[in-house]
Coordinates of C-alpha atoms and ligand atoms in Angstrom, one line a residue:
X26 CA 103.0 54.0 155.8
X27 CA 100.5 54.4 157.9
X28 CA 100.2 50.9 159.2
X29 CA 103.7 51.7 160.6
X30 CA 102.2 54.5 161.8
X31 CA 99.1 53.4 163.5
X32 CA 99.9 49.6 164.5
X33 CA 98.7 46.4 163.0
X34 CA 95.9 46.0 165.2
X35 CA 94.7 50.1 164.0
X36 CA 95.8 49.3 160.7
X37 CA 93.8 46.0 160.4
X38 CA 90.6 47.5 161.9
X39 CA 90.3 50.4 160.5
X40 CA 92.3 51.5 158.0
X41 CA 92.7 48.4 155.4
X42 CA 89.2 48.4 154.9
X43 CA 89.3 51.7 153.2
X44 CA 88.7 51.4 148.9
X45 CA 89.4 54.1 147.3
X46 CA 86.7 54.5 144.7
X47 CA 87.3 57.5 142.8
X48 CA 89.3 60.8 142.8
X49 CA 86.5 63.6 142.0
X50 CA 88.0 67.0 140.9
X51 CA 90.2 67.5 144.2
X52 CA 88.2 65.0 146.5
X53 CA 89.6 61.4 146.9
X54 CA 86.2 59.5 147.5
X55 CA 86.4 56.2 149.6
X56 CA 84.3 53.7 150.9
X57 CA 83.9 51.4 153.9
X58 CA 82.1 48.6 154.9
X59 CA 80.2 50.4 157.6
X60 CA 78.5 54.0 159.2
X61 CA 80.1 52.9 162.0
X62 CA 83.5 52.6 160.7
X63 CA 83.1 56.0 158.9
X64 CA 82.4 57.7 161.8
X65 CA 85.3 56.5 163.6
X66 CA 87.7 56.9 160.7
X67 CA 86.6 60.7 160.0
X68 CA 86.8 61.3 163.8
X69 CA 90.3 59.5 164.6
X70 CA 92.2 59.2 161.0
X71 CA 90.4 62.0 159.6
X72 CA 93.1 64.5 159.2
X73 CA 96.3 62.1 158.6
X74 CA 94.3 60.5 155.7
X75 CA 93.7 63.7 154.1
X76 CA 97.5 64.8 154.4
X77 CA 98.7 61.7 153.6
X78 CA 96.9 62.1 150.0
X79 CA 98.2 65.5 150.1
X80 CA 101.7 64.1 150.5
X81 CA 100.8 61.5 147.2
X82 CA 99.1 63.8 145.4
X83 CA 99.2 67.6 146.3
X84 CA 96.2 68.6 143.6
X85 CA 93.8 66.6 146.7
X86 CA 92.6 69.1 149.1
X87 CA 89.6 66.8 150.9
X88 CA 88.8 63.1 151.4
X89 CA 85.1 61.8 151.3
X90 CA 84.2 58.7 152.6
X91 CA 80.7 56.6 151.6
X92 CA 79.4 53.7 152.6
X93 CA 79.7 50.6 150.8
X94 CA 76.8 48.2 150.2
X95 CA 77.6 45.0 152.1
X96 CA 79.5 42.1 150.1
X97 CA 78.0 38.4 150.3
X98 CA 80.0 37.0 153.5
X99 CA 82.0 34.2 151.6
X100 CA 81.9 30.3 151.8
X101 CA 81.2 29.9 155.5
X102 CA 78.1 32.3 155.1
X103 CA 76.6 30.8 152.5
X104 CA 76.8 27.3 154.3
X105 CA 75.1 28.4 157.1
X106 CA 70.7 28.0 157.1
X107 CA 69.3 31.4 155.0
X108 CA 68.8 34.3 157.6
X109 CA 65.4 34.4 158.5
X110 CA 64.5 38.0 158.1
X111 CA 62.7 39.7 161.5
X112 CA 60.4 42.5 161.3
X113 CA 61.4 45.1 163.3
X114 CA 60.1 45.1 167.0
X115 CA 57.4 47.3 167.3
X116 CA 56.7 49.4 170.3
X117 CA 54.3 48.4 172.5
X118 CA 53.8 45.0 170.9
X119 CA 54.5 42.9 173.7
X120 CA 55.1 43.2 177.4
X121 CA 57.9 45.1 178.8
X122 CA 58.5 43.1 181.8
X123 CA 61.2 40.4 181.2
X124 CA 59.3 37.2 181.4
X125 CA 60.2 34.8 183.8
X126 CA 62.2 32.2 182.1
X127 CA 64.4 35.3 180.6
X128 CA 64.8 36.2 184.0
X129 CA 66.2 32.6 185.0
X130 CA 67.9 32.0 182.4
X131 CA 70.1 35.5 182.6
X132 CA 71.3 37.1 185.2
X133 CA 70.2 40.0 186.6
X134 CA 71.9 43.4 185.4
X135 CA 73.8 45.7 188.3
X136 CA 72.6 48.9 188.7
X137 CA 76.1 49.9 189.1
X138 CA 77.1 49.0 185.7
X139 CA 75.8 51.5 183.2
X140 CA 77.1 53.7 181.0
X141 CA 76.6 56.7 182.9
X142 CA 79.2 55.8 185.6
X143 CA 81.3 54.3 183.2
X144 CA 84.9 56.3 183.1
X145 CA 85.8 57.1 179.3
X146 CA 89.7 57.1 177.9
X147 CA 91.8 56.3 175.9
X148 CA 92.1 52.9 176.7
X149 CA 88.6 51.7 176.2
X150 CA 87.4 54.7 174.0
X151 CA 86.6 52.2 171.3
X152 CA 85.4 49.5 173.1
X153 CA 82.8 52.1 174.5
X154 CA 82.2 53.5 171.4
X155 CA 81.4 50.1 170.2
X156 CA 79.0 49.3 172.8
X157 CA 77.1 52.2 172.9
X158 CA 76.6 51.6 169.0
X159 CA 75.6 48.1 169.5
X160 CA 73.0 49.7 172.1
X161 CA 71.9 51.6 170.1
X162 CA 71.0 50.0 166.7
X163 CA 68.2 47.6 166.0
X164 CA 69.6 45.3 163.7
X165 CA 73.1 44.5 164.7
X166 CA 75.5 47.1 163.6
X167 CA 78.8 44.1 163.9
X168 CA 78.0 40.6 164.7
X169 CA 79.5 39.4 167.4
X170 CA 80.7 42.3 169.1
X171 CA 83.8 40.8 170.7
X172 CA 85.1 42.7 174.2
X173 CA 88.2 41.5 175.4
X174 CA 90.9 42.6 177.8
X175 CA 92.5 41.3 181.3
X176 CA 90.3 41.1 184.5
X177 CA 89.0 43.8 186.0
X178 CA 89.1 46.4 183.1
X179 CA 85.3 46.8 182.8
X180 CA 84.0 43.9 180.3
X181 CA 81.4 43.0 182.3
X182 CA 80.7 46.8 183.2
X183 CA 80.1 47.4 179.5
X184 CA 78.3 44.8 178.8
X185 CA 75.4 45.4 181.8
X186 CA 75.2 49.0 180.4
X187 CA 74.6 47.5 176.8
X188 CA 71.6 46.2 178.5
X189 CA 70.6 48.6 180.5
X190 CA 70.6 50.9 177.4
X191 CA 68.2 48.6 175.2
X192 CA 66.3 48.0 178.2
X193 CA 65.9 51.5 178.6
X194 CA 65.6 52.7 174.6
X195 CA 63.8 49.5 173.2
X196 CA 62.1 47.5 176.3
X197 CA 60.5 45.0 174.1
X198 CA 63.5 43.3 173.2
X199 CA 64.8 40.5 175.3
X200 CA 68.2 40.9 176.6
X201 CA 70.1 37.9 178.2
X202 CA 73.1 37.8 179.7
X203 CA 74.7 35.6 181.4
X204 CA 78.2 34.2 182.0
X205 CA 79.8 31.7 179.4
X206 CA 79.7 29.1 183.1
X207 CA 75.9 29.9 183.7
X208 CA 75.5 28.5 179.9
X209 CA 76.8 25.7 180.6
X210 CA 75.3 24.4 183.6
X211 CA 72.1 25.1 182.1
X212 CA 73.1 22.9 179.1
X213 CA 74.3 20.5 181.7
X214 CA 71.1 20.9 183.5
X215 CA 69.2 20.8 180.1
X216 CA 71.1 17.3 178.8
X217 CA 70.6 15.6 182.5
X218 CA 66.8 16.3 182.4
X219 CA 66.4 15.4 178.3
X220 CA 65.2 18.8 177.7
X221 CA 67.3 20.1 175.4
X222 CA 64.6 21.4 173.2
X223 CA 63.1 23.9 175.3
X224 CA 66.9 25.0 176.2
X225 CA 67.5 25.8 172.3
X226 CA 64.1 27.3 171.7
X227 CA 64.5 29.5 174.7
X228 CA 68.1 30.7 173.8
X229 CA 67.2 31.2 170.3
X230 CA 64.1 33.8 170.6
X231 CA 66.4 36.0 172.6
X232 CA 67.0 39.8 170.6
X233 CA 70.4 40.2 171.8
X234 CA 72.5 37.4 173.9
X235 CA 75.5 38.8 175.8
X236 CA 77.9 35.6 177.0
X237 CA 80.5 36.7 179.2
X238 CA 83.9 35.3 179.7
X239 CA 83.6 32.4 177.1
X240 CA 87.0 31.8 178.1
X241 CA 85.9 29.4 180.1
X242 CA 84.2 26.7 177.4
X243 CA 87.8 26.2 176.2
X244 CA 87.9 22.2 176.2
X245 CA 84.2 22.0 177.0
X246 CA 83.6 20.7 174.2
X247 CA 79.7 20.1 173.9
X248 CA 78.8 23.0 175.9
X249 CA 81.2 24.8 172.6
X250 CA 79.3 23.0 170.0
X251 CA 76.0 24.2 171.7
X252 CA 77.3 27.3 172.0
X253 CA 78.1 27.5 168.7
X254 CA 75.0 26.1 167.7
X255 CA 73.0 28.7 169.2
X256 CA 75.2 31.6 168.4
X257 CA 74.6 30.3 164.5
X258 CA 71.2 30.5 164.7
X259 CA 70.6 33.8 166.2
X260 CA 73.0 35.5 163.7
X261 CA 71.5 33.9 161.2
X262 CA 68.3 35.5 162.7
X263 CA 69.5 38.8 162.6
X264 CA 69.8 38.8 166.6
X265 CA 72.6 40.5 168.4
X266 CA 75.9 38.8 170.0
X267 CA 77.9 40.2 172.4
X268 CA 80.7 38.4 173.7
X269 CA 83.5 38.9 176.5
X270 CA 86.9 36.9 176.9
X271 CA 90.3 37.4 178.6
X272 CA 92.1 37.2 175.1
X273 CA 91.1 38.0 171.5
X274 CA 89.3 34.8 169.7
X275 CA 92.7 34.1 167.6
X276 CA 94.2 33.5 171.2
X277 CA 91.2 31.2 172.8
X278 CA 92.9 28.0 172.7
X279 CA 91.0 25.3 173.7
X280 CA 88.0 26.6 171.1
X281 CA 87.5 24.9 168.2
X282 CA 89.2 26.2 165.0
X283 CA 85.4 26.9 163.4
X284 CA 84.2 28.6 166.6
X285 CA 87.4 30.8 166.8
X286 CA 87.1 31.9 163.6
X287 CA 83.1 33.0 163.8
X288 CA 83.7 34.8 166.9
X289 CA 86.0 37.2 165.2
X290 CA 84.0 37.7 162.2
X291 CA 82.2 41.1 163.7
X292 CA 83.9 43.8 165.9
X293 CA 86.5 42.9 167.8
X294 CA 87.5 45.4 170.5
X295 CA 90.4 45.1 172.8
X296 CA 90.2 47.1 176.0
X297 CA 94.1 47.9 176.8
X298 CA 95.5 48.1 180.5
X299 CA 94.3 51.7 182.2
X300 CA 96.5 54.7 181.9
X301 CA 97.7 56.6 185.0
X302 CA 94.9 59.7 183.3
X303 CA 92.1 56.9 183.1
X304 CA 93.0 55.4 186.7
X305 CA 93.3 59.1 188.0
X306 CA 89.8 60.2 186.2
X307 CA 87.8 56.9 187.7
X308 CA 89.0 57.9 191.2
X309 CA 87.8 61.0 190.7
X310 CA 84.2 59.8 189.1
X311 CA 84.2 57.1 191.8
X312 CA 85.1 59.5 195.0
X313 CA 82.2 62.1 193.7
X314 CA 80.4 59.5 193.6
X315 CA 81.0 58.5 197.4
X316 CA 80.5 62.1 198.2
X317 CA 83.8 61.8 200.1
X318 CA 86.6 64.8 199.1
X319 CA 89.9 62.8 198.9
X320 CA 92.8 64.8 198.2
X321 CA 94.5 65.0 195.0
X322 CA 97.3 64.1 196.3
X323 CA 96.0 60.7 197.7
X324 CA 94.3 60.2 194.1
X325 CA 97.4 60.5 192.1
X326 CA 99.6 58.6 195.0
X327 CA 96.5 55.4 194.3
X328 CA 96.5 56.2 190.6
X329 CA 100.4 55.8 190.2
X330 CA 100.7 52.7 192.7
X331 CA 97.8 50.6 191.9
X332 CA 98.4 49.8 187.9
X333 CA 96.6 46.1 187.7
X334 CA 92.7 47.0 187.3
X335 CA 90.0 48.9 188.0
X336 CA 88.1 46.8 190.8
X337 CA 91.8 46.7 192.6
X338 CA 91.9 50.5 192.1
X339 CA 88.2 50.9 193.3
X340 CA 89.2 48.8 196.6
X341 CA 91.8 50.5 197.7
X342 CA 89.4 53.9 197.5
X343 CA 86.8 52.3 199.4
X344 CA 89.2 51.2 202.0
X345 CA 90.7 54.5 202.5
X346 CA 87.2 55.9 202.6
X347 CA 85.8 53.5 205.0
X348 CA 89.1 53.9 207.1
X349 CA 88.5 57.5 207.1
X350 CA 84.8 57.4 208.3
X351 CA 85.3 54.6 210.8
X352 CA 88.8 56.4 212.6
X353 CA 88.1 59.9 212.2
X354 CA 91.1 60.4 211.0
X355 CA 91.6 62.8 207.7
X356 CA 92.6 61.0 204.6
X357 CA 96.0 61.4 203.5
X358 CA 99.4 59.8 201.8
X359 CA 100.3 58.3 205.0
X360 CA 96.7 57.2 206.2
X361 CA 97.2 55.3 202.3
X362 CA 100.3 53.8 203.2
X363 CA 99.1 52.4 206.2
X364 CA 95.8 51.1 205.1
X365 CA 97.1 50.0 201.9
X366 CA 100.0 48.0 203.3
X367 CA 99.4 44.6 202.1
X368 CA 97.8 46.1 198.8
X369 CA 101.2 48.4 198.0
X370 CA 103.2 45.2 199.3
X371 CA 102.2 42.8 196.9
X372 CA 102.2 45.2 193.9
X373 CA 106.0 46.2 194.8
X374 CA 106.6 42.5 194.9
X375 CA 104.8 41.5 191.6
X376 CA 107.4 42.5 189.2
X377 CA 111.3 42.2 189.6
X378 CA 113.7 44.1 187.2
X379 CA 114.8 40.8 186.3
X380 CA 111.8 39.4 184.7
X381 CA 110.8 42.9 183.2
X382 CA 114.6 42.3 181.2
X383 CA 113.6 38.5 180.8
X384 CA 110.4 39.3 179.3
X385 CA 111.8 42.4 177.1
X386 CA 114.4 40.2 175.5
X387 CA 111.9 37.7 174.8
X388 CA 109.5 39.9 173.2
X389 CA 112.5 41.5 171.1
X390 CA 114.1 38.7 170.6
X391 CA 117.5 40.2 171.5
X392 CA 119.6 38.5 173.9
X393 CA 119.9 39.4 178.0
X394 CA 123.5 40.7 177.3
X395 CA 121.9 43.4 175.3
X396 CA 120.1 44.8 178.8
X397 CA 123.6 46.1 180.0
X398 CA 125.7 45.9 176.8
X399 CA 126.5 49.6 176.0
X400 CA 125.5 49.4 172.3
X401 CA 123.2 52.0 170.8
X402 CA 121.7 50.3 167.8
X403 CA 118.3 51.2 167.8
X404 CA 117.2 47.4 167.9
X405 CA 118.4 46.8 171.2
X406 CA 118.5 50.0 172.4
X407 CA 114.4 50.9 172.6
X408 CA 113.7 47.6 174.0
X409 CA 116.3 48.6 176.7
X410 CA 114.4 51.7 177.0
X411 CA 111.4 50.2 177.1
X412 CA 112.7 48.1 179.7
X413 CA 113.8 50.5 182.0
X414 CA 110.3 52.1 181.1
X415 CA 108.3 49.2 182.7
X416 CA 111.1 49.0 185.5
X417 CA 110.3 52.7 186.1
X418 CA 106.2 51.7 186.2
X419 CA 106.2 48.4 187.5
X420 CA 108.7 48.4 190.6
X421 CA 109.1 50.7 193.1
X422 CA 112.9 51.0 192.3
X423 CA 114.9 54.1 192.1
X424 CA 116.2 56.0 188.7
X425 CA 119.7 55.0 190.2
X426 CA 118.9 51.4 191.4
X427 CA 117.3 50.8 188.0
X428 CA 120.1 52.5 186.1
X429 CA 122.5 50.1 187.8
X430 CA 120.7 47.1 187.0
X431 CA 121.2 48.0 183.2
X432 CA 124.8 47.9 183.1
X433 CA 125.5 50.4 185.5
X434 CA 123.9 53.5 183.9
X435 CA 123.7 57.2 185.1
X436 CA 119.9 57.9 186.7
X437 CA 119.9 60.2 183.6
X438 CA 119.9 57.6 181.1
X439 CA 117.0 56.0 182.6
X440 CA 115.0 59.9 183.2
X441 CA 116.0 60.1 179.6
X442 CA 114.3 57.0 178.4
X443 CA 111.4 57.0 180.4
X444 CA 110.4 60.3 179.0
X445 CA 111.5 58.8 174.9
X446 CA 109.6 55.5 175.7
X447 CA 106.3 57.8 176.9
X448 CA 106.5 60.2 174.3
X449 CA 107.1 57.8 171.8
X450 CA 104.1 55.8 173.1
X451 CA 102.0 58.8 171.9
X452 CA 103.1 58.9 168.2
X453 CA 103.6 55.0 168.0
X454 CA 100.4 53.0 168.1
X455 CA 103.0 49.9 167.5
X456 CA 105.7 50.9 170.2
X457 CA 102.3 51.3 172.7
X458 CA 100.9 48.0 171.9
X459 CA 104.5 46.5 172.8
X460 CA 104.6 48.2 176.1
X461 CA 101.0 47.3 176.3
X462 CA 101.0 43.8 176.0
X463 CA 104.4 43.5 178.1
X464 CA 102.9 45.1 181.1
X465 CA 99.6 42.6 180.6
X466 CA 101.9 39.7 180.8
X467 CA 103.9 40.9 183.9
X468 CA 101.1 41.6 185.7
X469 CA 99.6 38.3 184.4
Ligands
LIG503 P1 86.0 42.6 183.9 O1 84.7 42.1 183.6 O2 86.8 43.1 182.7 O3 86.9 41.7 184.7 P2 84.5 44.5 185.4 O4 83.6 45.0 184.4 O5 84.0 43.6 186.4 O6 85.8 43.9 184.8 O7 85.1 45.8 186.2 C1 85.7 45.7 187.5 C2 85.3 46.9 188.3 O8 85.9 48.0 187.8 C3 83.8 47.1 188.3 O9 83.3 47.6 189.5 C4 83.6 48.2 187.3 O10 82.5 49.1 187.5 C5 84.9 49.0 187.4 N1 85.4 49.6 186.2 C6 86.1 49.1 185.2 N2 86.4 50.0 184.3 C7 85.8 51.1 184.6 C8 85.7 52.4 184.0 N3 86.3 52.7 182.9 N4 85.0 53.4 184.7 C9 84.4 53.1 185.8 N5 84.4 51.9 186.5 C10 85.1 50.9 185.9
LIG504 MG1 83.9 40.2 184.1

């Protein structure tokens, strides 16, 4: 029921991990594996839980949820070394300045990227909620915590303000982070100048490694296995792992099976394509931030047109505001259009109505005739909605022009399913995550 409700992905995450332990007087008393879990459930699924035992069981009037002491980690835990228990830092202890070979070994943190000026919504929501918590603990609260989404979303934003914030909150700890490439070529560099040793020792006394974009070791394969290696050892050391990737670790081809698996063993957090609210609210953040008034109008017109990512959305406002300074000229829709032109251009172009049906059917697996056939079964019919949806979002084409693609349908229809696909989108965590992962393959 409520995996139909929610989504796998929600489902899996969150909800499967419930037990129910006991039902006390009119309390249903559950347990999960983690604070931070609880906390999220109470917050998100809080309210739907309770009902939903009210629907089973109408004597339940509340739900309680405990924590559960943590289970041994099964076969491939216990054949790793013992975790070597570490105290504690303790403030003060050692210097706060990052020592030089940190410093090399890393790369240094924008001051850009924390999570002050990072825009919160929907979309990311857990993600963020995820790093902050990582940022925030001293022991690791998930291990790895595993960010993924498609370029330009804010990985890499996330990831500096993780160690920003422990820099900030618990300076004695060493942070690294460094991009999955920048591993390797000091493993390369490492091999070439027999110094492996001092390569693993250095890695392994870090208190919380961040590898970005790991992605790219696919087929590497002894950069992997020292990667692997080192990743072992500091969760065996109770040391925090923070990962990014394009694509969730079951989707990292190229990785070893082993490797794949680990990497999915703590958090996993997907950060979804922006929203036109999120695009809309980082415009605003980021214009404030610019100290330059840009009209609503202009926001929403950038916020509707430029769908791909954040850093193209961020582009296109600092063009527009750079224009502005530079000509004198107010900043408006048509200022936009013009300085935009090659920007708007190649978005209009990306997507053809065509490829948005192709990809629909094959996602579905329903058959092209079904695009303009005029049968109303539901399981052709939402995915035609949903395809005139993306048509809607992803092209510039008009209600009629799009309407005519699909077998010659009234500009109606399509209004009409483009406001059933959104609203549906709200109630249907499994409907979104379609949509979702059909826009992130046609803007692939
Ligand atoms: P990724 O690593 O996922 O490819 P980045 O972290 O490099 O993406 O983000 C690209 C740009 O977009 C950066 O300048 C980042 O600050 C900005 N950005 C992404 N998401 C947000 C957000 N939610 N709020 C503010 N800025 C964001
Ligand atoms: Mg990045």
């Amino acid at each position: 029921m409520l995996r139909a409700e929610f989504g796998d992905t929600a489902f899996g995450t969150w909800l499967k991990p419930l037990e129910v332990a006991r039902l006390d007087g009119d309390r249903v008393v559950m347990t999960v594996p983690t604070q931070f879990m609880r906390d999220w459930i109470v917050a998100h699924y809080g309210d739907r839980i309770r009902s939903m035992w009210a629907g089973v069981n109408p004597a339940v009037r509340s739900i309680a949820l405990s924590v559960r002491p943590p289970e041994p980690r099964g076969a491939a835990a216990a054949a790793a070394v013992d975790p070597v228990p570490v105290p504690p830092p303790v403030a003060g202890c050692e210097p706060a300045e990052v020592a030089p070979e940190f410093e090399e070994m890393g790369a240094r943190l924008d001051p850009r990227f924390t999570f002050d000026s990072f825009v919160v919504g929907k979309p990311n929501e857990f993600a963020v909620a995820a790093a902050e918590k990582v940022a925030a603990s001293l022991s690791p609260p998930f291990n790895p915590l595993f960010l993924y989404g498609g370029v330009g979303l804010g990985k890499t934003h996330l990831m500096h303000a993780i160690g920003w914030r422990i820099r900030e909150v618990t300076p004695q700890r060493r942070v690294v982070y460094l991009s999955a490439e920048k591993f390797m070529y000091q493993f390369v560099r490492a091999l070439r100048r027999k110094d492996t040793m001092s390569f693993k020792e250095l890695f392994r006394s870090v208190d919380v490694l961040m590898v970005d974009d790991v992605q790219f070791i696919s087929g590497k394969e002894s950069t992997q296995e020292e990667f692997f290696h080192t990743f072992n050892a500091l969760v065996d050391r109770g040391r925090q792992i923070v990962i990014s990737a394009d694509r969730s670790p079951a989707d990292l081809s190229g990785l070893e099976e082993r490797i794949r698996s680990r990497l999915g063993w703590g958090l996993v957090a997907d950060i979804h394509p922006t929203t036109y609210e999120l695009r809309l609210g980082i415009l605003q953040t980021k214009a404030e931030k610019l100290g330059v008034e840009v009209p609503v109008r202009v926001m929403e017109f950038l916020a509707a047109r430029i769908t791909s990512n954040v850093r193209e959305l961020e582009g296109a406002l600092n063009r527009i505001v750079h224009h502005a300074s530079f000509s004198g000229r107010p900043i408006s829709i048509d200022t936009a259009r013009e300085v935009l032109k090659d920007l708007l251009r190649a978005h209009d172009r990306r997507v053809t109505i065509e490829e948005i049906q192709r990809a629909v059917v094959e996602h579905y697996g329903i058959r092209m005739a079904d695009m303009s056939s005029s049968r109303r079964a539901r399981a052709v019919a939402r995915p035609r909605q949903v395809a005139m949806y993306l048509a809607k979002q992803l092209t510039t084409r008009s209600l009629p022009e799009i309407g005519k693609r699909f077998g010659n349908r009234d500009h109606t229809t399509v209004m009409h399913a483009i406001r059933q696909i959104e609203r549906l989108c709200e109630e249907d965590r499994s409907l979104a995550e379609d949509v979702a992962a059909l826009r992130r393959r046609l803007q692939a």
